[in-house]
Each structure stands twice: as structure tokens, then as C-alpha cells.
Amino acid sequence: MRIKFFVGKGGVGKTSVAASYGAFLSSQGYRTLIVSLDPAHNLGDILNIKLSDKVVRVSENLYAREVDIEREISRYLDRIAQSLRMTYKYLSVLNMEGYFKVLRYSPGMEEQATLEAIKRHIFSHDYDFVLFDTAPTGHTLRVLSLPSVSLLWIDELMKLRSAILDRRGMIRRVRGEIDKGLPASAEEDDVMKELGKMKEEYEALRNKLKGEETGYITVLNAEEVPLLETERLIAFLRNFNMKVERIVVNKYMPERLPKQSEVMEFIKERFADHEIKVIPYMDRSPRGINALREVYASCLR
Amino acid sequence: MNILSKLRGIFKGFSEGFKENAIGLIELECAEYENVFALLIVGGLVGIPSPPTSLTLRLLPLLDREIEMMTSGTLKLDDAFGRIAGYFEV
């Protein structure tokens, strides 16, 4: 299965480019899924079909989903709340367990829920291609860096936990026992086991996000601000060993905006080691499978 | 024979004393590590940068002991030097 992320500044046309890829790949017989991760969805508008949080069949071999982040957060929190409720059972006596609901407003919860949505699709083998139409750059970068950042924390916490368990082991060896039931080795310690489990999960995710089968397509307009943002985006992706597959310059109209040709020259020079594709500005935004397939065939092939 | 066993007893007493001292220090060190571990996980409560929320939420139910140690440690912070000095018999 191949995975493609369409990334870039808000409003540059990531959804149209992702939808064009989807329309083309499905027409070539590849079972393709497009997942919109942008909370301001317009994938359905572009595909000319009503989409929802569930995967919908758009046409032969083409499927799409607009992720409902609120629902994704609820699903994620339900799993966490279940374990918290088990630990703090007594709160149900006081009818206080409902206060866990406030967790949905914790910082980073939206990014985690987005990552959960990505996880669900990248580890399934139901499609030949999964295309992610992402939210604007800032949010996407936080989501993509989450596995690596989490792994840094997990490694440090594991080191510290090992130090604790080592000392407990020493005390047990000398005293014969320590506090009742207190774990003194990694095999006995639930915290260490949970850290190990999380490490495995995040490593699998990080490896998938930078694996050979995954590519990042950056979309921008030939304007200075999107260009500067794209430079930072590409530097970030490189830093995390994520492969930039190609750069798509969308809505290019140098006849009407001569400044764009200057920026285009700079794009070519700055990203000389990347494949660059150009989609000209269209008076009417391409909508529907046929129009989108046409965009791919004429500009992105 | 009698003298030898007495001497053995005396040396054993010394050895037990040293061992007890060393273990006391390791216990102190271990308690402080547990305190730091809890502080890193729930540090967000007191403004210390904490790990991504997903890690905190998954570890929280397993950390009742560490959190208890952290809160009791906080209550003794007024006399932290006294506590350390006590361990080193200063």
C-alpha cells in the first residue's frame, strides 16, 4: 500500500490536488482512499458528493472520508476514560466521573486524535493508495512530529524508570523485601510495560511515516509567503527523514500576475532537486471526477 | 574461640551498620527519582513542560504511588536541606 500526504499552506489547493490524484489513480484500477484531515472540509464539494466521517464510495475504486475530529477525540477519550474510570472507581459513588470529559480540551488532544485517524488507515491493507488531504501546515507539522516527540519523552522516561527499578532491586537484595507488592524489575513493572508498549506503537508509526511507501507532496502558489512556508515545511520533513515526492505549484497565472514568474524562477532554483509540477489557474475550480482526472492527466502525470 | 566469635560479631555489627547507611541513601535516591518521575508526567499542573497528553493519560492510572510521594515530598520541601543533612548525619 502506498501513502501520500498533501501538505502546504491553507488555501493553496491541497484538496483539489489530492482529489485529482485520487480520480486518476482510481481510473487506473488502483483502489484508492482519500482522507480529509482538514477540520474545514471541502473534499466533498470538490468530488461533488456528500461525505461523512465514514468511508463513502465515490466511484469505481475511489473512496473518501472527511474525518470528524470531534468524534475522533471522543473515541480516543472513551478508551482512555475507561482505564481512568477503572482506577478511580470510587468517583462514580460521588457521581464525579463525568469530570473526565474536560480532558477533551487538553492541549494536544486534536493532534493526537488526528494521528489516531491516520493510524487507522495506514496500518490497514484495504487500499492500494491512501491519500491524506491535510490541515494547514502548522497543525500538520505538529501531528507528523508527534510520534518522534513522544519517542523522545518515552526514552527519557524509560531511563528514569530503569534507575528507579535498579535501586528498588538493590534494596530488595539487601533487605529481602521492599514495600508490599512494589515491582523491582522491568518484567514486574506495569509502568515500564506500558512505556514499552507505547514505544513499539510510536516506532511503528514513525517508521511508517518516513518509510519508502510514504511520500509527501507539497502544494503551494507562486507567491512569496507560501514559498517561505514551503521552505520551512520541506526543511522540517527532511529533518524527520520524510520523503518529499514532488512540489505542485497550483493556480499559476503569470499573464495576470507577472510577479508569479519571478517567484516561479526562485522555486525552480530553490527546489532544483525536486520534481516540480504546475497547474495553471482555472476560472472555474475543477469539480467532479472527470474534471479532476483531466487536471491530473494534463498537469500532474 | 570465644574471642573470635565475639570479634566476628563486632565486625558483623559494623558491616550491618554500613549496609544500613548505604541502603538508607539508596532509598532516599530512589524516592527522589520517583518524585521526579511523577513530576515529569504531571508537571503540567505546576507549569513544567510535560510529555504529550496521550503519554500522560496512559501512564496516569499506574502512578498512584509516585504521585503520593510527589505530594508528600512537596509538603516537606520547607525542610529539604534538613532532610538531606539528616541522611548524611550532618
Coordinates of C-alpha atoms in Angstrom, one line a residue:
Chain A
M1 CA 0.0 0.0 0.0
R2 CA 1.3 3.5 -0.9
I3 CA 0.6 6.5 1.3
K4 CA 0.6 10.1 0.2
F5 CA 0.3 13.3 2.3
F6 CA -0.7 16.5 0.6
V7 CA 0.8 19.3 2.7
G8 CA 1.0 23.1 2.4
K9 CA -0.3 26.5 3.5
G10 CA -4.0 27.0 3.9
G11 CA -5.9 27.9 0.7
V12 CA -3.2 26.8 -1.8
G13 CA -5.4 24.0 -3.2
K14 CA -4.2 20.8 -1.4
T15 CA -7.7 19.3 -1.6
S16 CA -8.0 19.8 -5.4
V17 CA -4.6 18.2 -6.0
A18 CA -5.3 15.3 -3.6
A19 CA -8.7 14.7 -5.3
S20 CA -7.0 14.9 -8.8
Y21 CA -4.6 12.2 -7.7
G22 CA -7.5 10.1 -6.3
A23 CA -9.5 10.5 -9.5
F24 CA -6.6 9.5 -11.7
L25 CA -5.3 6.5 -9.6
S26 CA -8.8 5.0 -9.3
S27 CA -9.2 5.3 -13.0
Q28 CA -6.0 3.2 -13.4
G29 CA -7.6 0.4 -11.4
Y30 CA -6.0 1.3 -8.1
R31 CA -8.3 1.0 -5.1
T32 CA -7.8 4.5 -3.6
L33 CA -9.0 6.2 -0.4
I34 CA -8.8 10.0 0.1
V35 CA -9.0 11.1 3.7
S36 CA -9.6 14.7 4.6
L37 CA -7.9 15.7 7.9
D38 CA -8.7 19.4 7.5
P39 CA -11.4 20.4 10.0
A40 CA -12.7 22.9 7.4
H41 CA -13.6 20.1 4.9
N42 CA -14.2 20.8 1.3
L43 CA -13.3 17.4 -0.2
G44 CA -17.0 16.5 -0.7
D45 CA -17.6 19.9 -2.6
I46 CA -14.7 19.1 -4.9
L47 CA -15.7 15.5 -5.5
N48 CA -19.3 16.6 -5.9
I49 CA -20.6 14.2 -3.4
K50 CA -21.8 14.3 0.2
L51 CA -19.1 12.9 2.5
S52 CA -19.1 11.9 6.2
D53 CA -16.9 10.5 8.9
K54 CA -17.5 7.1 7.4
V55 CA -15.7 5.9 4.3
V56 CA -18.0 6.6 1.3
R57 CA -17.7 5.1 -2.2
V58 CA -17.3 7.9 -4.7
S59 CA -16.9 6.0 -7.9
E60 CA -15.3 2.8 -9.1
N61 CA -12.2 2.2 -7.0
L62 CA -12.4 5.6 -5.3
Y63 CA -13.4 6.1 -1.7
A64 CA -13.4 9.1 0.6
R65 CA -13.8 10.2 4.2
E66 CA -13.9 13.5 5.9
V67 CA -12.6 12.9 9.4
D68 CA -14.8 14.3 12.1
I69 CA -12.1 15.4 14.6
E70 CA -14.6 15.9 17.4
R71 CA -15.8 12.3 17.1
E72 CA -12.3 11.0 16.8
I73 CA -11.4 12.8 20.0
S74 CA -14.4 11.2 21.7
R75 CA -13.4 7.7 20.5
Y76 CA -9.9 8.3 21.8
L77 CA -11.0 9.7 25.1
D78 CA -13.5 6.8 25.6
R79 CA -10.6 4.4 25.6
I80 CA -8.6 6.5 28.0
A81 CA -11.5 7.3 30.2
Q82 CA -12.3 3.6 30.5
S83 CA -8.9 3.0 32.1
L84 CA -9.2 6.1 34.3
R85 CA -12.6 5.0 35.5
M86 CA -11.3 1.6 36.4
T87 CA -8.6 3.2 38.6
Y88 CA -10.8 5.9 40.1
K89 CA -13.9 3.7 40.5
Y90 CA -14.8 5.4 43.8
L91 CA -15.5 8.7 41.9
S92 CA -18.6 7.0 40.5
V93 CA -20.0 6.9 44.0
L94 CA -19.8 10.6 44.2
N95 CA -21.0 10.9 40.6
M96 CA -17.8 12.7 39.7
E97 CA -16.5 10.5 36.9
G98 CA -18.1 12.9 34.3
Y99 CA -15.4 15.4 35.1
F100 CA -13.0 13.4 32.9
K101 CA -14.9 14.8 30.0
V102 CA -12.9 18.0 30.4
L103 CA -9.9 16.1 29.1
R104 CA -11.1 16.8 25.5
Y105 CA -9.9 20.3 25.9
S106 CA -6.3 19.3 26.9
P107 CA -3.6 20.8 24.8
G108 CA -2.5 18.5 22.0
M109 CA -5.7 16.4 22.0
E110 CA -6.7 17.5 18.5
E111 CA -3.3 16.5 17.1
Q112 CA -3.5 13.1 18.9
A113 CA -7.0 12.5 17.5
T114 CA -5.7 13.3 14.0
L115 CA -2.9 10.9 14.5
E116 CA -5.3 8.2 15.6
A117 CA -7.3 8.8 12.4
I118 CA -4.1 8.5 10.3
K119 CA -3.1 5.3 12.2
R120 CA -6.4 3.7 11.5
H121 CA -5.8 3.9 7.7
I122 CA -2.1 3.5 7.3
F123 CA -2.0 0.1 9.0
S124 CA -4.9 -1.3 7.1
H125 CA -4.4 -3.1 3.8
D126 CA -7.8 -2.4 2.3
Y127 CA -6.5 0.0 -0.4
D128 CA -3.6 0.3 -2.9
F129 CA -3.3 4.1 -2.2
V130 CA -4.3 6.2 0.8
L131 CA -4.2 9.9 0.2
F132 CA -4.3 12.3 3.1
D133 CA -5.5 15.8 2.5
T134 CA -4.1 17.6 5.5
A135 CA -4.9 20.7 7.5
P136 CA -2.8 23.8 7.0
T137 CA 1.0 23.5 7.7
G138 CA 1.2 24.3 11.4
H139 CA -1.3 21.7 12.6
T140 CA 0.1 19.1 10.2
L141 CA 3.6 19.6 11.4
R142 CA 2.6 19.1 15.0
V143 CA 0.7 15.9 14.0
L144 CA 3.6 14.5 12.0
S145 CA 6.2 15.3 14.7
L146 CA 4.1 13.8 17.5
P147 CA 5.5 10.2 17.1
S148 CA 9.1 11.5 17.2
V149 CA 8.5 13.9 20.1
S150 CA 6.6 11.1 22.0
L151 CA 9.5 8.8 21.5
L152 CA 12.0 11.3 22.9
W153 CA 9.9 11.5 26.0
I154 CA 9.4 7.7 26.2
D155 CA 13.1 7.1 26.0
E156 CA 13.9 9.6 28.8
L157 CA 11.0 8.2 31.0
M158 CA 12.3 4.7 30.4
K159 CA 15.8 5.7 31.5
L160 CA 14.4 7.3 34.7
R161 CA 12.2 4.3 35.3
S162 CA 15.1 1.9 34.9
A163 CA 17.1 3.9 37.5
I164 CA 14.1 3.6 39.9
L165 CA 13.8 -0.2 39.3
D166 CA 17.6 -0.7 39.7
R167 CA 17.5 1.0 43.1
R168 CA 14.4 -0.9 44.2
G169 CA 16.3 -4.1 43.1
M170 CA 19.3 -3.2 45.3
I171 CA 17.0 -2.5 48.3
R172 CA 15.2 -5.8 47.8
R173 CA 18.5 -7.8 47.5
V174 CA 19.8 -6.3 50.8
R175 CA 16.6 -6.2 52.8
G176 CA 15.0 -9.3 51.3
E177 CA 11.8 -7.3 50.6
I178 CA 10.6 -3.8 49.9
D179 CA 7.1 -2.2 50.3
K180 CA 4.4 -4.8 49.7
G181 CA 4.0 -5.7 46.0
L182 CA 6.3 -3.0 44.8
P183 CA 7.8 -4.0 41.4
A184 CA 11.6 -4.0 41.3
S185 CA 12.3 -5.2 37.8
A186 CA 11.1 -4.2 34.3
E187 CA 9.2 -7.5 33.9
E188 CA 7.2 -6.8 37.0
D189 CA 6.6 -3.1 36.5
D190 CA 3.3 -2.1 34.8
V191 CA 4.7 1.4 34.1
M192 CA 7.7 0.0 32.3
K193 CA 5.5 -2.4 30.3
E194 CA 3.1 0.5 29.3
L195 CA 6.1 2.6 28.3
G196 CA 7.5 -0.3 26.2
K197 CA 4.1 -0.8 24.5
M198 CA 3.9 2.9 23.7
K199 CA 7.5 2.8 22.3
E200 CA 6.6 0.0 20.0
E201 CA 3.4 1.7 18.8
Y202 CA 5.1 5.0 18.2
E203 CA 8.1 3.5 16.5
A204 CA 5.9 1.6 14.1
L205 CA 4.0 4.8 13.3
R206 CA 7.2 6.9 12.9
N207 CA 8.7 4.2 10.6
K208 CA 5.6 4.2 8.5
L209 CA 5.5 8.0 8.2
K210 CA 9.1 8.0 6.9
G211 CA 9.0 4.7 5.2
E212 CA 9.6 4.0 1.5
E213 CA 5.9 3.6 0.8
T214 CA 5.1 7.1 2.1
G215 CA 5.6 10.3 0.2
Y216 CA 4.8 14.0 0.8
I217 CA 3.5 16.2 -1.9
T218 CA 3.8 19.9 -1.1
V219 CA 1.4 22.2 -2.7
L220 CA 2.0 26.0 -3.0
N221 CA 1.1 29.0 -5.0
A222 CA 3.7 31.1 -6.8
E223 CA 3.7 33.8 -4.1
E224 CA 6.3 34.8 -1.6
V225 CA 4.5 33.8 1.6
P226 CA 3.5 30.3 0.5
L227 CA 7.0 29.8 -0.8
L228 CA 8.6 30.8 2.5
E229 CA 6.3 28.4 4.3
T230 CA 7.1 25.6 1.9
E231 CA 10.8 26.1 2.5
R232 CA 10.2 25.7 6.2
L233 CA 7.9 22.7 5.6
I234 CA 10.5 20.9 3.4
A235 CA 13.2 21.6 5.9
F236 CA 11.0 20.1 8.6
L237 CA 10.2 17.0 6.5
R238 CA 13.9 16.5 5.7
N239 CA 14.7 16.8 9.4
F240 CA 12.4 13.9 10.2
N241 CA 13.6 11.9 7.2
M242 CA 10.2 12.2 5.4
K243 CA 10.4 12.0 1.7
V244 CA 9.2 15.0 -0.4
E245 CA 8.0 13.3 -3.5
R246 CA 7.2 16.4 -5.6
I247 CA 6.2 20.0 -5.4
V248 CA 3.0 21.2 -7.1
V249 CA 2.6 24.9 -7.9
N250 CA -1.1 25.5 -8.1
K251 CA -3.1 28.4 -9.6
Y252 CA -0.2 29.6 -11.7
M253 CA -1.2 32.7 -13.8
P254 CA 1.9 34.7 -14.8
E255 CA -0.1 36.6 -17.5
R256 CA -2.3 38.2 -14.9
L257 CA 0.2 38.3 -12.1
P258 CA 3.7 38.9 -13.6
K259 CA 5.3 38.7 -10.1
Q260 CA 4.5 35.0 -10.1
S261 CA 7.0 34.2 -12.9
E262 CA 9.7 35.8 -10.7
V263 CA 8.7 33.6 -7.7
M264 CA 8.5 30.6 -10.0
E265 CA 12.1 31.1 -11.1
F266 CA 13.0 31.2 -7.4
I267 CA 11.0 28.0 -6.8
K268 CA 12.9 26.2 -9.6
E269 CA 16.2 27.3 -8.2
R270 CA 15.4 26.7 -4.6
F271 CA 13.9 23.2 -5.1
A272 CA 16.1 22.1 -8.0
D273 CA 16.5 18.6 -6.6
H274 CA 12.7 18.1 -6.6
E275 CA 10.2 17.3 -9.3
I276 CA 8.0 20.4 -9.8
K277 CA 4.6 20.2 -11.5
V278 CA 2.5 23.3 -12.4
I279 CA -1.3 23.6 -12.5
P280 CA -2.5 26.8 -14.2
Y281 CA -5.1 29.0 -12.7
M282 CA -8.6 27.9 -13.9
D283 CA -11.5 30.3 -13.9
R284 CA -13.8 27.5 -12.7
S285 CA -12.4 25.2 -10.0
P286 CA -12.3 21.6 -11.2
R287 CA -15.2 19.7 -9.6
G288 CA -16.2 16.1 -10.1
I289 CA -14.3 13.0 -11.1
N290 CA -13.9 13.8 -14.8
A291 CA -12.6 17.3 -14.4
L292 CA -10.2 16.2 -11.7
R293 CA -8.9 13.3 -13.8
E294 CA -8.3 15.8 -16.6
V295 CA -6.3 18.0 -14.2
Y296 CA -4.1 15.1 -13.3
A297 CA -3.7 13.9 -16.9
S298 CA -2.8 17.4 -18.2
C299 CA -0.6 18.7 -15.4
L300 CA 0.4 16.1 -12.9
R301 CA 1.2 13.0 -14.9
Chain B
M1 CA 37.2 -19.4 70.0
N2 CA 35.0 -17.3 72.2
I3 CA 37.1 -14.2 71.4
L4 CA 36.9 -15.0 67.7
S5 CA 33.2 -15.3 67.7
K6 CA 32.9 -12.0 69.6
L7 CA 35.2 -10.3 67.0
R8 CA 33.1 -11.8 64.2
G9 CA 30.0 -10.4 65.9
I10 CA 31.6 -6.9 66.2
F11 CA 32.6 -6.9 62.6
K12 CA 29.2 -8.1 61.5
G13 CA 27.7 -5.3 63.5
F14 CA 30.0 -2.8 61.7
S15 CA 29.1 -4.3 58.3
E16 CA 25.3 -4.2 59.1
G17 CA 25.7 -0.6 60.2
F18 CA 27.5 0.4 56.9
K19 CA 25.0 -1.6 54.9
E20 CA 22.1 0.1 56.6
N21 CA 23.6 3.5 55.9
A22 CA 24.2 2.7 52.2
I23 CA 20.7 1.4 51.8
G24 CA 19.2 4.4 53.5
L25 CA 20.9 6.6 50.9
I26 CA 19.7 4.4 48.1
E27 CA 16.2 4.6 49.5
L28 CA 16.4 8.4 49.5
E29 CA 17.8 8.4 46.0
C30 CA 15.0 6.1 44.8
A31 CA 12.3 8.2 46.5
E32 CA 13.7 11.3 44.8
Y33 CA 13.7 9.5 41.4
E34 CA 10.1 8.5 41.9
N35 CA 9.3 12.1 42.8
V36 CA 11.0 13.4 39.6
F37 CA 9.2 10.7 37.5
A38 CA 5.8 11.8 38.8
L39 CA 6.7 15.5 38.4
L40 CA 7.7 14.9 34.7
I41 CA 4.4 13.2 34.0
V42 CA 2.0 15.6 35.7
G43 CA 4.3 18.7 35.7
G44 CA 1.8 20.5 33.6
L45 CA -0.2 21.0 36.8
V46 CA 2.5 23.3 38.1
G47 CA 3.7 24.8 34.8
I48 CA 6.5 22.4 34.0
P49 CA 6.6 21.3 30.3
S50 CA 5.0 17.8 30.3
P51 CA 5.0 15.0 27.7
P52 CA 2.3 14.8 25.0
T53 CA -1.1 14.4 26.7
S54 CA -1.5 10.9 25.3
L55 CA 1.5 9.7 27.3
T56 CA 0.4 11.3 30.5
L57 CA -3.1 9.9 30.1
R58 CA -1.9 6.4 29.6
L59 CA 0.6 6.4 32.5
L60 CA -1.6 8.3 35.0
P61 CA -3.6 5.3 36.2
L62 CA -0.4 3.5 37.0
L63 CA 1.2 6.2 39.0
D64 CA -0.7 6.5 42.3
R65 CA 2.4 5.7 44.4
E66 CA 4.6 8.1 42.6
I67 CA 2.0 10.9 42.8
E68 CA 1.6 10.3 46.5
M69 CA 5.3 10.5 47.0
M70 CA 5.5 13.7 45.0
T71 CA 2.7 15.4 47.0
S72 CA 4.2 14.3 50.4
G73 CA 7.6 15.4 49.1
T74 CA 6.1 18.8 48.3
L75 CA 4.9 19.2 51.9
K76 CA 8.4 18.5 53.2
L77 CA 10.0 21.0 50.8
D78 CA 10.3 23.6 53.6
D79 CA 12.9 21.4 55.2
A80 CA 14.5 19.7 52.3
F81 CA 18.1 20.6 53.4
G82 CA 17.3 19.3 56.9
R83 CA 16.1 16.0 55.5
I84 CA 19.3 15.6 53.3
A85 CA 21.5 16.6 56.2
G86 CA 19.8 14.0 58.4
Y87 CA 20.6 11.3 55.9
F88 CA 24.3 12.3 55.9
E89 CA 24.2 12.7 59.7
V90 CA 25.5 16.2 59.5

